[in-house]
Amino acid sequence: MTQVTIRDITLGGDAPVSFILGPCQLESLDHARMMAERIAAACEAAGARFIFKSSYDKANRSSVATRRGLGMDEGLSILSKIRDEFGVPVLTDVHEPGQCAPAAQAVDVLQIPAFLCRQTDLLLAAGETGRAINVKKGQFLAPWDMGNVAAKISSTGNENILLCDRGTSFGYNTLVTDFRGLPIMAETGYPVVFDATHSVQQPGGQGTTSGGDRRFAPVLARAACAVGVSAVFLETHQDPDNAPSDGPNMIPVAELADVLTALVRFDALSRELAR
């Protein structure tokens, strides 16, 4: 398997599981700092390493009336400050080819949202930055289809590719996780990420917003670590029920250390049994 190194974190191969953690949507510099501090403390307690994530724009909200975020300029400035102040890699979403180069100046990982995972121009522009690219598998794609997605990025000469599962559409407003998809995607040779919090989302399930059931995010994350993944993606917030985006899915940051501790242990056991 290709190993992807992002600053001081290596994903893939024999490297232990890492985590992609943060609030769904940027709210302010002070909020991002507070969240980064609490996430760092939880990771230290669990013996885990993390990439900080948050979005400057949520471009695929259910309703035109729901909050999208701070915008690109302010958001990238905040993310750059978090990267420098906390010494951690940072990840954010990009939605259009023209966003890739500016975002790559501020963050270490560009994330391709699931609905955009087949957008060739976006994938090529992201790959050309040389940054690590985390591509979320579309809810409408089979896991083996991600080989074509990865090939678009690698055609730019960029092999810093992560493939992320975030559930598959199962009827209306429902997602289901097929854990066969994790080793199938790993057959591409690229590290696999499991997005536990978006896998429990109920897209559009509340009419003008998405619903979800955060109780099951740790359950699915444990299963993913038992199957074997390179990283687990978990969104977290100090007050999920009042968060501006994806609150029903996010894990309260006060519970994060316990969740991560369990996942680190599941990952270690999985790797020991696989030897």
Backbone as JSON, one array per atom type, in Angstrom:
{
  "sequence": "MTQVTIRDITLGGDAPVSFILGPCQLESLDHARMMAERIAAACEAAGARFIFKSSYDKANRSSVATRRGLGMDEGLSILSKIRDEFGVPVLTDVHEPGQCAPAAQAVDVLQIPAFLCRQTDLLLAAGETGRAINVKKGQFLAPWDMGNVAAKISSTGNENILLCDRGTSFGYNTLVTDFRGLPIMAETGYPVVFDATHSVQQPGGQGTTSGGDRRFAPVLARAACAVGVSAVFLETHQDPDNAPSDGPNMIPVAELADVLTALVRFDALSRELAR",
  "N": [[0.84, -1.2, 0.0], [0.48, 2.23, -0.79], [2.03, 4.67, 1.17], [0.99, 7.61, 2.76], [2.27, 10.6, 3.73], [1.63, 13.2, 5.88], [2.71, 16.07, 6.93], [3.8, 15.27, 10.07], [2.47, 12.9, 10.24], [1.83, 9.63, 9.25], [-0.03, 7.73, 7.02], [-1.42, 4.59, 6.21], [-0.17, 1.32, 5.2], [1.82, -0.16, 7.7], [1.35, 1.74, 9.6], [-0.16, 2.99, 12.59], [-3.68, 3.61, 13.29], [-4.86, 6.84, 12.43], [-6.51, 10.02, 13.07], [-9.08, 12.13, 11.8], [-10.35, 15.06, 12.74], [-12.72, 17.42, 14.0], [-14.89, 20.36, 14.05], [-17.86, 20.44, 12.02], [-18.41, 22.81, 10.55], [-16.67, 25.87, 10.2], [-16.78, 28.37, 12.7], [-15.72, 30.58, 14.07], [-12.54, 32.19, 14.73], [-11.88, 32.03, 17.45], [-13.54, 29.94, 18.27], [-12.57, 27.81, 16.72], [-9.99, 27.61, 17.76], [-10.57, 26.89, 20.42], [-11.79, 24.41, 19.98], [-9.68, 23.01, 18.76], [-7.86, 22.91, 20.87], [-9.24, 21.3, 22.74], [-9.6, 18.97, 21.28], [-6.92, 18.25, 20.87], [-6.2, 17.69, 23.51], [-7.84, 15.49, 24.05], [-6.81, 13.66, 22.21], [-4.21, 13.39, 23.16], [-4.72, 12.13, 25.59], [-5.67, 9.72, 24.65], [-3.57, 8.71, 23.25], [-3.33, 9.27, 20.53], [-3.0, 10.48, 17.11], [-3.79, 13.39, 15.17], [-5.5, 15.02, 12.44], [-6.63, 18.22, 11.97], [-9.88, 19.23, 11.08], [-12.18, 21.28, 9.27], [-14.8, 23.13, 7.68], [-14.86, 25.86, 5.45], [-16.93, 26.51, 3.86], [-20.07, 25.16, 3.39], [-21.23, 23.81, 0.82], [-23.27, 22.23, -0.07], [-25.71, 22.32, 1.31], [-28.96, 21.37, 2.64], [-31.0, 23.25, 2.37], [-31.52, 26.53, 0.99], [-31.65, 28.39, 2.95], [-30.14, 27.65, 5.15], [-27.16, 27.9, 7.17], [-24.02, 28.43, 5.6], [-21.33, 28.92, 6.19], [-18.17, 30.61, 6.9], [-17.0, 31.57, 4.62], [-14.48, 31.62, 2.0], [-12.07, 33.25, 2.2], [-11.89, 34.24, 4.92], [-12.18, 31.8, 6.21], [-9.97, 30.21, 5.32], [-7.91, 31.73, 6.37], [-8.3, 31.35, 9.12], [-7.91, 28.56, 9.33], [-5.24, 28.33, 8.55], [-4.02, 29.65, 10.67], [-4.66, 27.91, 12.79], [-3.22, 25.65, 12.0], [-0.58, 26.62, 12.21], [-0.41, 27.49, 14.91], [-0.99, 25.24, 16.47], [0.53, 23.26, 15.4], [-0.37, 21.13, 13.83], [-1.52, 19.05, 11.11], [-3.93, 20.25, 8.71], [-7.21, 20.06, 7.34], [-9.54, 20.76, 4.72], [-12.62, 21.24, 2.84], [-12.92, 21.46, -0.75], [-14.68, 22.86, -3.52], [-14.76, 23.72, -6.12], [-12.71, 23.89, -9.09], [-11.13, 26.27, -9.08], [-10.78, 26.84, -6.4], [-8.83, 25.22, -5.4], [-5.97, 25.73, -5.57], [-5.63, 28.17, -3.96], [-6.6, 27.15, -1.49], [-4.75, 25.14, -0.98], [-2.56, 26.58, -0.19], [-3.05, 27.15, 2.41], [-3.8, 24.87, 3.83], [-3.16, 21.36, 4.59], [-4.39, 19.12, 3.56], [-6.61, 18.56, 0.97], [-10.05, 18.14, 0.66], [-12.36, 16.26, -1.17], [-15.71, 16.57, -1.6], [-18.35, 14.1, -1.24], [-20.46, 14.21, -3.15], [-19.14, 15.32, -5.27], [-17.22, 13.65, -6.24], [-16.7, 12.58, -8.73], [-16.1, 14.63, -10.38], [-14.2, 15.6, -12.82], [-12.54, 17.86, -13.55], [-12.27, 19.14, -11.08], [-10.97, 17.15, -9.54], [-8.55, 16.92, -10.94], [-7.49, 19.51, -10.67], [-7.17, 19.6, -7.91], [-5.32, 17.5, -7.55], [-3.12, 18.58, -8.89], [-2.1, 20.44, -7.14], [-0.38, 19.1, -5.48], [-0.84, 18.56, -2.85], [-2.03, 16.37, -0.19], [-4.91, 14.45, -0.95], [-8.11, 13.88, 0.12], [-10.61, 11.9, -0.83], [-14.0, 11.62, -0.74], [-16.07, 8.83, -1.05], [-18.73, 8.79, -3.28], [-22.14, 8.58, -2.26], [-23.53, 7.16, -4.02], [-21.88, 5.48, -5.4], [-20.18, 2.38, -6.15], [-17.72, 0.6, -4.19], [-15.54, -0.31, -5.73], [-15.55, 1.44, -7.84], [-14.03, 3.57, -7.06], [-11.45, 3.28, -7.87], [-11.25, 4.41, -10.42], [-11.65, 7.06, -9.76], [-9.39, 7.62, -8.15], [-7.46, 7.26, -10.12], [-7.77, 9.48, -11.75], [-6.75, 11.55, -10.16], [-4.12, 10.62, -9.71], [-3.14, 10.79, -12.26], [-2.09, 13.29, -12.47], [0.36, 13.07, -11.39], [0.38, 13.06, -8.7], [0.43, 11.12, -5.91], [-0.54, 11.2, -3.39], [-3.0, 10.2, -2.05], [-6.07, 9.66, -0.46], [-8.78, 7.51, 0.22], [-12.11, 7.7, 1.04], [-14.77, 6.32, 2.85], [-18.18, 7.02, 3.36], [-20.63, 5.93, 3.81], [-23.51, 4.53, 2.09], [-26.19, 5.22, -0.1], [-29.4, 4.22, 0.89], [-32.37, 3.65, 0.14], [-34.72, 6.31, 0.84], [-33.46, 9.21, 2.48], [-31.65, 7.81, 4.06], [-28.65, 6.14, 5.03], [-26.39, 3.39, 4.64], [-23.77, 1.33, 5.86], [-21.5, -0.62, 4.16], [-19.28, -2.81, 5.08], [-17.61, -4.39, 3.59], [-16.69, -2.77, 1.64], [-14.46, -1.36, 2.56], [-11.97, -2.97, 2.62], [-12.1, -3.53, -0.11], [-11.77, -1.02, -1.35], [-9.21, -0.56, -0.41], [-7.77, -2.24, -2.01], [-7.02, -0.73, -4.16], [-4.59, 0.24, -3.5], [-4.26, 2.53, -2.08], [-4.41, 4.42, 1.01], [-7.2, 3.97, 3.23], [-9.92, 5.76, 4.54], [-12.36, 5.98, 7.1], [-15.37, 7.55, 7.45], [-17.09, 8.12, 10.12], [-19.05, 9.74, 11.33], [-20.54, 11.02, 9.28], [-21.58, 8.78, 8.16], [-23.71, 8.06, 9.71], [-25.54, 9.9, 9.12], [-28.72, 11.29, 8.14], [-29.63, 12.09, 5.22], [-31.12, 15.12, 4.34], [-33.1, 14.53, 6.11], [-34.57, 15.98, 7.96], [-36.2, 17.64, 6.63], [-35.61, 20.63, 5.87], [-33.04, 20.42, 6.69], [-30.35, 18.06, 7.33], [-30.74, 15.02, 9.14], [-29.78, 12.64, 11.67], [-28.07, 10.14, 13.7], [-26.17, 10.23, 16.26], [-25.44, 8.33, 18.14], [-24.64, 5.99, 16.98], [-22.28, 6.44, 15.66], [-19.74, 5.94, 17.04], [-20.02, 3.16, 17.19], [-19.97, 2.26, 14.5], [-17.44, 3.2, 13.88], [-15.79, 1.62, 15.51], [-16.23, -0.86, 14.31], [-15.1, -0.36, 11.79], [-12.4, -0.01, 12.49], [-11.89, -2.58, 13.38], [-12.14, -4.02, 11.01], [-10.11, -2.79, 9.57], [-8.56, 0.13, 8.84], [-6.9, 3.11, 7.67], [-7.33, 5.61, 8.73], [-9.7, 7.33, 10.81], [-12.5, 9.34, 10.47], [-14.04, 11.78, 12.28], [-16.5, 14.01, 13.21], [-16.79, 16.64, 15.59], [-18.01, 18.52, 18.39], [-18.58, 21.1, 20.83], [-21.17, 21.49, 21.59], [-23.23, 19.84, 20.12], [-26.02, 19.82, 19.52], [-26.68, 22.42, 19.05], [-25.12, 23.21, 16.99], [-24.09, 24.74, 13.86], [-24.18, 23.09, 11.63], [-24.75, 19.76, 10.68], [-25.19, 18.82, 13.26], [-26.71, 16.62, 14.46], [-25.12, 14.4, 13.99], [-22.62, 14.71, 15.09], [-20.04, 14.06, 17.52], [-20.06, 14.77, 20.96], [-17.51, 16.83, 22.21], [-16.61, 16.46, 24.76], [-16.85, 13.76, 25.14], [-14.99, 12.67, 23.52], [-12.35, 11.71, 24.1], [-12.73, 9.2, 25.35], [-13.98, 7.79, 23.28], [-11.94, 7.79, 21.31], [-9.91, 6.41, 22.66], [-10.97, 3.82, 22.82], [-11.07, 3.23, 20.07], [-8.38, 3.28, 19.31], [-7.5, 1.01, 20.67], [-9.02, -1.01, 19.45], [-7.96, -0.83, 16.87], [-5.26, -1.55, 17.35], [-5.57, -4.23, 18.19], [-6.71, -5.36, 15.9], [-4.59, -5.1, 14.07], [-2.67, -6.66, 15.32], [-3.83, -9.24, 15.17], [-3.83, -9.55, 12.45], [-1.24, -10.06, 11.73]],
  "CA": [[0.0, 0.0, 0.0], [1.13, 3.53, -0.76], [1.93, 5.42, 2.41], [0.83, 9.05, 2.57], [2.77, 11.33, 4.89], [1.09, 14.55, 5.98], [3.55, 16.61, 8.0], [4.43, 14.21, 10.85], [1.53, 11.78, 10.33], [1.87, 8.7, 8.12], [-1.22, 6.9, 6.88], [-1.25, 3.46, 5.31], [0.82, 0.32, 5.56], [1.83, -0.61, 9.09], [1.14, 2.86, 10.52], [-1.4, 2.86, 13.37], [-4.77, 4.46, 12.86], [-4.87, 8.26, 12.77], [-7.87, 10.55, 13.14], [-9.42, 13.41, 11.2], [-11.27, 15.5, 13.79], [-13.01, 18.84, 14.06], [-16.3, 20.71, 13.84], [-18.27, 20.39, 10.62], [-18.35, 24.13, 9.93], [-15.98, 26.9, 10.94], [-17.67, 29.36, 13.3], [-14.9, 31.76, 14.36], [-11.19, 31.82, 15.12], [-11.89, 31.61, 18.86], [-14.17, 28.62, 18.37], [-11.65, 26.83, 16.16], [-8.91, 27.43, 18.74], [-11.1, 26.13, 21.55], [-11.99, 23.02, 19.55], [-8.37, 22.39, 18.55], [-7.29, 22.64, 22.19], [-9.94, 20.18, 23.36], [-9.28, 17.78, 20.49], [-5.54, 17.88, 21.17], [-6.18, 17.08, 24.84], [-8.45, 14.16, 23.93], [-5.87, 12.78, 21.5], [-3.1, 13.09, 24.06], [-5.2, 11.15, 26.56], [-5.89, 8.43, 23.97], [-2.37, 8.3, 22.53], [-3.7, 9.31, 19.11], [-2.56, 11.61, 16.31], [-4.95, 13.87, 14.45], [-5.56, 16.1, 11.47], [-7.77, 19.08, 12.29], [-10.71, 19.5, 9.91], [-13.38, 22.09, 9.34], [-15.14, 23.63, 6.35], [-15.16, 27.29, 5.33], [-18.17, 26.63, 3.12], [-20.84, 23.93, 3.19], [-21.87, 24.2, -0.43], [-24.36, 21.31, -0.46], [-26.73, 22.29, 2.36], [-30.28, 20.93, 2.2], [-31.85, 24.4, 2.08], [-30.83, 27.79, 0.72], [-31.74, 29.23, 4.14], [-29.27, 27.19, 6.22], [-25.86, 28.57, 7.19], [-22.99, 27.73, 4.82], [-20.0, 29.06, 6.77], [-17.54, 31.93, 6.95], [-16.46, 31.95, 3.33], [-13.15, 31.11, 1.72], [-10.97, 34.07, 2.67], [-11.81, 34.18, 6.38], [-12.0, 30.41, 6.63], [-8.59, 29.76, 5.1], [-7.06, 32.44, 7.33], [-8.44, 30.66, 10.4], [-7.3, 27.23, 9.25], [-3.79, 28.54, 8.53], [-3.61, 29.98, 12.05], [-4.73, 26.68, 13.59], [-2.08, 24.82, 11.6], [0.67, 27.17, 12.74], [-0.42, 27.6, 16.37], [-1.07, 23.92, 17.12], [1.5, 22.36, 14.79], [-1.05, 19.94, 13.33], [-2.03, 19.17, 9.74], [-5.29, 20.78, 8.62], [-7.97, 19.6, 6.17], [-10.8, 21.43, 4.43], [-13.25, 20.89, 1.57], [-12.94, 22.34, -1.91], [-15.87, 22.56, -4.3], [-14.57, 24.14, -7.5], [-11.29, 23.85, -9.42], [-10.43, 27.5, -8.72], [-10.53, 26.91, -4.96], [-7.81, 24.26, -4.98], [-4.65, 26.35, -5.36], [-5.62, 28.99, -2.75], [-6.75, 26.32, -0.28], [-3.5, 24.4, -0.77], [-1.61, 27.47, 0.48], [-3.41, 27.28, 3.82], [-4.06, 23.59, 4.49], [-2.32, 20.22, 4.2], [-5.2, 18.12, 2.88], [-7.82, 19.0, 0.29], [-11.07, 17.09, 0.69], [-13.35, 16.3, -2.23], [-16.98, 16.08, -1.06], [-18.85, 12.89, -1.88], [-21.26, 14.5, -4.33], [-18.27, 15.86, -6.33], [-16.07, 12.76, -6.37], [-16.46, 12.23, -10.13], [-15.91, 15.87, -11.13], [-12.83, 15.44, -13.32], [-11.76, 19.09, -13.46], [-11.97, 19.37, -9.66], [-9.97, 16.18, -9.12], [-7.27, 17.26, -11.57], [-6.98, 20.74, -10.05], [-6.71, 19.23, -6.57], [-4.09, 16.72, -7.69], [-2.01, 19.42, -9.36], [-1.52, 21.2, -6.03], [0.6, 18.28, -4.78], [-1.29, 18.28, -1.49], [-2.79, 15.14, 0.0], [-6.3, 14.6, -1.34], [-9.04, 12.92, 0.72], [-11.8, 11.85, -1.67], [-15.11, 10.86, -0.16], [-16.81, 8.02, -2.02], [-20.12, 9.17, -3.43], [-23.12, 7.65, -1.7], [-24.12, 6.48, -5.18], [-20.83, 4.7, -6.07], [-19.67, 1.13, -5.59], [-16.35, 0.83, -3.73], [-14.56, -0.54, -6.79], [-15.53, 2.6, -8.73], [-13.08, 4.57, -6.58], [-10.21, 3.14, -8.62], [-11.27, 5.41, -11.48], [-11.49, 8.37, -9.12], [-7.98, 7.76, -7.79], [-6.66, 7.36, -11.34], [-7.82, 10.86, -12.23], [-5.8, 12.33, -9.37], [-2.74, 10.14, -9.93], [-2.7, 11.2, -13.59], [-1.37, 14.55, -12.31], [1.63, 12.76, -10.75], [0.19, 13.14, -7.25], [0.02, 9.84, -5.34], [-0.94, 11.42, -2.0], [-4.43, 10.0, -2.21], [-6.82, 8.94, 0.55], [-10.13, 7.19, -0.22], [-12.92, 7.77, 2.26], [-16.14, 5.81, 2.81], [-19.08, 7.75, 4.26], [-21.95, 5.33, 3.73], [-24.12, 4.35, 0.78], [-27.63, 5.5, -0.09], [-30.23, 3.04, 1.13], [-33.7, 4.23, 0.18], [-34.78, 7.76, 1.04], [-32.99, 9.81, 3.74], [-30.97, 6.8, 4.87], [-27.38, 5.59, 4.56], [-25.97, 2.14, 5.26], [-22.35, 1.07, 5.64], [-21.11, -1.96, 3.73], [-17.88, -2.87, 5.49], [-16.81, -5.01, 2.54], [-16.13, -1.72, 0.81], [-13.18, -0.85, 3.07], [-10.87, -3.71, 1.99], [-12.18, -3.42, -1.57], [-11.11, 0.23, -1.72], [-7.79, -0.69, -0.11], [-7.13, -2.95, -3.12], [-6.45, 0.26, -5.07], [-3.25, 0.55, -3.06], [-4.25, 3.8, -1.35], [-4.99, 4.33, 2.36], [-8.65, 4.13, 3.33], [-10.45, 6.5, 5.69], [-13.78, 5.74, 7.35], [-16.07, 8.7, 8.01], [-18.12, 7.52, 10.97], [-20.16, 10.63, 11.67], [-21.43, 11.21, 8.13], [-22.23, 7.5, 7.85], [-24.97, 7.97, 10.47], [-26.39, 11.01, 8.68], [-29.97, 11.05, 7.41], [-29.6, 13.24, 4.3], [-32.4, 15.79, 4.17], [-34.08, 13.82, 6.94], [-35.38, 16.9, 8.77], [-36.88, 18.56, 5.74], [-34.67, 21.64, 5.36], [-31.7, 20.05, 7.15], [-30.13, 16.62, 7.47], [-30.78, 14.46, 10.47], [-28.75, 11.64, 11.96], [-28.12, 9.52, 15.04], [-24.76, 10.16, 16.66], [-25.18, 7.18, 19.01], [-24.08, 4.86, 16.24], [-20.98, 6.77, 15.05], [-18.67, 5.14, 17.64], [-20.23, 1.74, 16.87], [-19.45, 2.03, 13.16], [-16.0, 3.45, 13.9], [-15.15, 0.42, 16.07], [-16.29, -1.9, 13.29], [-14.12, -0.02, 10.76], [-11.06, -0.31, 13.0], [-11.76, -4.03, 13.42], [-11.9, -4.44, 9.63], [-8.81, -2.25, 9.23], [-8.51, 1.37, 8.08], [-5.73, 3.93, 7.97], [-7.76, 6.76, 9.53], [-11.13, 7.47, 11.1], [-12.97, 10.72, 10.39], [-15.12, 12.02, 13.25], [-16.75, 15.41, 13.51], [-17.03, 16.82, 17.01], [-18.45, 19.89, 18.73], [-18.84, 21.19, 22.27], [-22.62, 21.52, 21.79], [-23.73, 19.42, 18.8], [-27.43, 20.12, 19.26], [-26.79, 23.82, 18.63], [-24.1, 23.48, 15.96], [-24.72, 25.26, 12.64], [-24.21, 22.12, 10.55], [-24.56, 18.34, 10.98], [-25.2, 18.57, 14.7], [-27.2, 15.31, 14.9], [-24.13, 13.34, 13.79], [-21.32, 15.0, 15.72], [-19.77, 13.53, 18.85], [-19.69, 15.81, 21.92], [-16.06, 16.78, 22.41], [-16.37, 15.96, 26.12], [-16.82, 12.29, 25.08], [-14.08, 12.26, 22.45], [-11.2, 10.94, 24.59], [-13.15, 7.81, 25.56], [-14.21, 7.2, 21.96], [-10.65, 7.57, 20.66], [-9.19, 5.37, 23.39], [-11.5, 2.53, 22.37], [-10.71, 2.99, 18.68], [-6.95, 2.95, 19.28], [-7.37, -0.36, 21.13], [-9.55, -1.86, 18.39], [-6.98, -0.81, 15.78], [-4.09, -2.33, 17.74], [-5.94, -5.64, 18.19], [-6.88, -5.76, 14.51], [-3.27, -5.22, 13.45], [-1.99, -7.82, 15.92], [-4.41, -10.47, 14.63], [-3.56, -9.64, 11.02], [0.15, -10.4, 11.5]],
  "C": [[0.87, 1.24, 0.0], [0.96, 4.15, 0.62], [1.87, 6.91, 2.09], [1.28, 9.74, 3.85], [2.3, 12.77, 4.82], [1.72, 15.2, 7.2], [4.16, 15.45, 8.78], [3.52, 13.0, 11.04], [1.64, 10.93, 9.07], [0.63, 7.83, 8.16], [-0.94, 5.78, 5.89], [-0.17, 2.51, 5.77], [0.68, -0.11, 7.0], [1.58, 0.52, 10.09], [-0.16, 2.67, 11.3], [-2.44, 3.86, 12.89], [-4.56, 5.91, 13.31], [-6.3, 8.76, 12.68], [-7.96, 11.9, 12.46], [-10.58, 13.96, 12.03], [-11.5, 17.01, 13.72], [-14.49, 19.11, 13.89], [-16.63, 20.74, 12.35], [-18.0, 21.72, 9.93], [-17.57, 25.09, 10.81], [-16.98, 27.94, 11.45], [-16.96, 30.67, 13.6], [-13.5, 31.27, 14.69], [-11.17, 31.33, 16.57], [-12.5, 30.22, 19.02], [-13.23, 27.54, 17.84], [-10.5, 26.56, 17.12], [-9.39, 26.58, 19.91], [-11.26, 24.66, 21.18], [-10.65, 22.32, 19.35], [-7.71, 22.05, 19.89], [-7.93, 21.4, 22.82], [-9.69, 18.88, 22.6], [-7.87, 17.3, 20.79], [-5.44, 17.2, 22.53], [-6.76, 15.67, 24.8], [-7.5, 13.19, 23.25], [-4.67, 12.44, 22.38], [-3.51, 12.03, 25.08], [-5.33, 9.76, 25.94], [-4.64, 7.91, 23.29], [-2.59, 8.28, 21.04], [-3.14, 10.55, 18.44], [-3.72, 12.05, 15.42], [-4.62, 14.95, 13.44], [-6.79, 16.91, 11.82], [-8.55, 19.35, 11.02], [-11.85, 20.46, 10.24], [-13.58, 22.74, 7.98], [-15.43, 25.12, 6.39], [-16.46, 27.53, 4.58], [-18.81, 25.26, 2.99], [-21.74, 24.18, 1.98], [-23.04, 23.3, -0.82], [-25.39, 21.17, 0.66], [-28.1, 21.91, 1.79], [-31.14, 22.09, 1.72], [-31.01, 25.64, 1.82], [-30.79, 28.67, 1.97], [-30.76, 28.82, 5.24], [-27.86, 27.76, 6.06], [-24.8, 27.74, 6.47], [-21.61, 27.86, 5.42], [-19.47, 30.46, 6.63], [-17.06, 32.43, 5.6], [-14.98, 31.61, 3.23], [-12.04, 31.93, 2.36], [-10.81, 33.99, 4.19], [-11.54, 32.76, 6.86], [-10.58, 29.92, 6.46], [-7.63, 30.46, 6.04], [-7.11, 31.75, 8.7], [-7.72, 29.32, 10.38], [-5.78, 27.33, 9.23], [-3.27, 28.85, 9.93], [-3.64, 28.74, 12.93], [-3.54, 25.78, 13.27], [-0.8, 25.31, 12.24], [0.71, 27.15, 14.27], [-0.36, 26.24, 17.06], [-0.1, 22.91, 16.51], [0.89, 21.07, 14.29], [-1.43, 20.14, 11.87], [-3.5, 19.61, 9.78], [-5.91, 20.35, 7.3], [-9.2, 20.48, 5.99], [-11.32, 20.99, 3.07], [-12.96, 21.92, 0.49], [-14.09, 21.89, -2.81], [-15.74, 22.88, -5.78], [-13.08, 24.12, -7.82], [-10.51, 25.1, -8.98], [-10.15, 27.65, -7.24], [-9.29, 26.12, -4.54], [-6.47, 24.93, -4.67], [-4.64, 27.27, -4.14], [-5.74, 28.17, -1.47], [-5.47, 25.59, 0.04], [-2.43, 25.26, -0.12], [-1.82, 27.48, 1.99], [-3.53, 25.96, 4.56], [-3.17, 22.5, 3.91], [-3.06, 19.17, 3.4], [-6.41, 18.81, 2.26], [-8.82, 17.86, 0.27], [-12.08, 17.32, -0.43], [-14.66, 15.75, -1.68], [-17.55, 14.94, -1.89], [-19.62, 13.18, -3.16], [-20.4, 14.94, -5.52], [-17.16, 14.89, -6.71], [-15.79, 12.32, -7.8], [-16.22, 13.46, -10.99], [-14.45, 15.95, -11.59], [-12.01, 16.71, -13.16], [-11.37, 19.41, -12.02], [-10.88, 18.42, -9.18], [-8.6, 16.51, -9.69], [-6.67, 18.51, -10.93], [-6.47, 20.45, -8.65], [-5.39, 18.47, -6.65], [-2.9, 17.58, -8.06], [-1.4, 20.28, -8.26], [-0.4, 20.43, -5.33], [0.22, 17.97, -3.35], [-1.91, 16.89, -1.42], [-4.26, 15.43, -0.32], [-7.12, 13.49, -0.68], [-10.33, 12.98, -0.09], [-12.87, 11.01, -0.99], [-15.86, 10.11, -1.27], [-18.26, 8.49, -2.07], [-21.06, 8.12, -2.87], [-23.74, 6.78, -2.79], [-23.12, 5.57, -5.88], [-20.59, 3.36, -5.37], [-18.22, 1.35, -5.16], [-15.31, 0.63, -4.82], [-14.51, 0.62, -7.8], [-14.49, 3.64, -8.31], [-11.71, 4.41, -7.23], [-10.12, 4.16, -9.75], [-11.08, 6.81, -10.93], [-10.02, 8.62, -8.78], [-7.1, 7.95, -9.02], [-6.67, 8.77, -11.91], [-6.81, 11.73, -11.47], [-4.37, 11.91, -9.67], [-2.23, 10.51, -11.31], [-1.94, 12.52, -13.56], [0.04, 14.32, -11.75], [1.56, 12.79, -9.24], [-0.36, 11.81, -6.74], [-0.4, 9.98, -3.88], [-2.46, 11.39, -1.91], [-4.98, 9.18, -1.05], [-8.24, 8.71, 0.03], [-11.01, 6.98, 1.0], [-14.33, 7.25, 2.03], [-17.0, 6.58, 3.8], [-20.51, 7.23, 4.14], [-22.5, 5.34, 2.32], [-25.62, 4.57, 0.89], [-28.43, 4.2, 0.0], [-31.67, 3.52, 1.27], [-33.62, 5.73, 0.39], [-34.27, 8.15, 2.43], [-32.24, 8.83, 4.65], [-29.66, 6.39, 4.21], [-27.13, 4.28, 5.29], [-24.49, 1.95, 4.95], [-22.13, -0.39, 5.3], [-19.62, -2.1, 4.02], [-17.0, -3.68, 4.54], [-16.1, -3.95, 1.71], [-14.78, -1.23, 1.27], [-12.0, -1.64, 2.5], [-10.91, -3.66, 0.47], [-11.5, -2.13, -2.02], [-9.61, 0.16, -1.46], [-7.04, -1.44, -1.21], [-6.59, -1.99, -4.18], [-5.0, 0.57, -4.72], [-3.14, 1.85, -2.29], [-4.87, 3.64, 0.04], [-6.48, 4.66, 2.36], [-9.01, 4.81, 4.65], [-11.91, 6.11, 5.86], [-14.36, 6.95, 8.07], [-17.27, 8.19, 8.81], [-19.3, 8.45, 11.2], [-21.08, 10.88, 10.49], [-22.12, 9.9, 7.73], [-23.52, 7.3, 8.64], [-25.9, 9.13, 10.14], [-27.68, 10.49, 8.03], [-30.15, 12.22, 6.45], [-30.99, 13.83, 4.06], [-33.49, 15.27, 5.08], [-34.94, 14.69, 7.81], [-36.05, 17.96, 7.9], [-35.93, 19.57, 5.12], [-33.25, 21.42, 5.86], [-31.59, 18.54, 7.21], [-30.24, 16.21, 8.93], [-29.65, 13.47, 10.66], [-28.92, 11.1, 13.35], [-26.7, 9.27, 15.5], [-24.43, 8.97, 17.55], [-24.4, 6.1, 18.29], [-22.73, 5.18, 15.59], [-19.84, 5.99, 15.71], [-18.78, 3.65, 17.33], [-19.64, 1.43, 15.49], [-17.94, 2.24, 13.12], [-15.24, 2.25, 14.46], [-15.13, -0.7, 15.04], [-15.25, -1.64, 12.2], [-12.71, -0.33, 11.23], [-10.84, -1.82, 13.09], [-11.5, -4.59, 12.02], [-10.5, -4.02, 9.19], [-8.91, -1.04, 8.32], [-7.27, 2.15, 8.49], [-6.08, 5.14, 8.84], [-9.27, 6.69, 9.73], [-11.45, 8.96, 11.16], [-14.16, 10.85, 11.33], [-15.29, 13.52, 13.42], [-17.19, 15.53, 14.96], [-17.32, 18.28, 17.3], [-18.72, 19.92, 20.22], [-20.33, 21.16, 22.58], [-23.3, 21.12, 20.48], [-25.16, 19.82, 18.5], [-27.66, 21.56, 18.83], [-25.73, 24.2, 17.61], [-24.78, 23.94, 14.67], [-24.86, 24.23, 11.52], [-23.94, 20.72, 11.1], [-24.5, 18.02, 12.47], [-25.67, 17.19, 15.11], [-26.18, 14.19, 14.79], [-22.88, 13.5, 14.63], [-21.24, 14.47, 17.14], [-19.45, 14.69, 19.79], [-18.2, 15.7, 22.26], [-15.71, 16.28, 23.8], [-16.27, 14.43, 26.14], [-15.72, 11.77, 24.16], [-12.93, 11.39, 22.96], [-11.56, 9.47, 24.78], [-13.37, 7.1, 24.24], [-12.88, 6.86, 21.3], [-9.86, 6.47, 21.34], [-9.65, 3.99, 22.96], [-11.06, 2.22, 20.95], [-9.24, 2.63, 18.53], [-6.75, 1.49, 19.69], [-7.91, -1.35, 20.08], [-8.56, -1.95, 17.23], [-5.77, -1.68, 16.12], [-4.39, -3.83, 17.71], [-6.08, -6.15, 16.76], [-5.54, -5.99, 13.83], [-2.5, -6.42, 14.02], [-2.52, -9.12, 15.33], [-4.11, -10.65, 13.16], [-2.12, -10.06, 10.71], [0.3, -11.89, 11.17]]
}
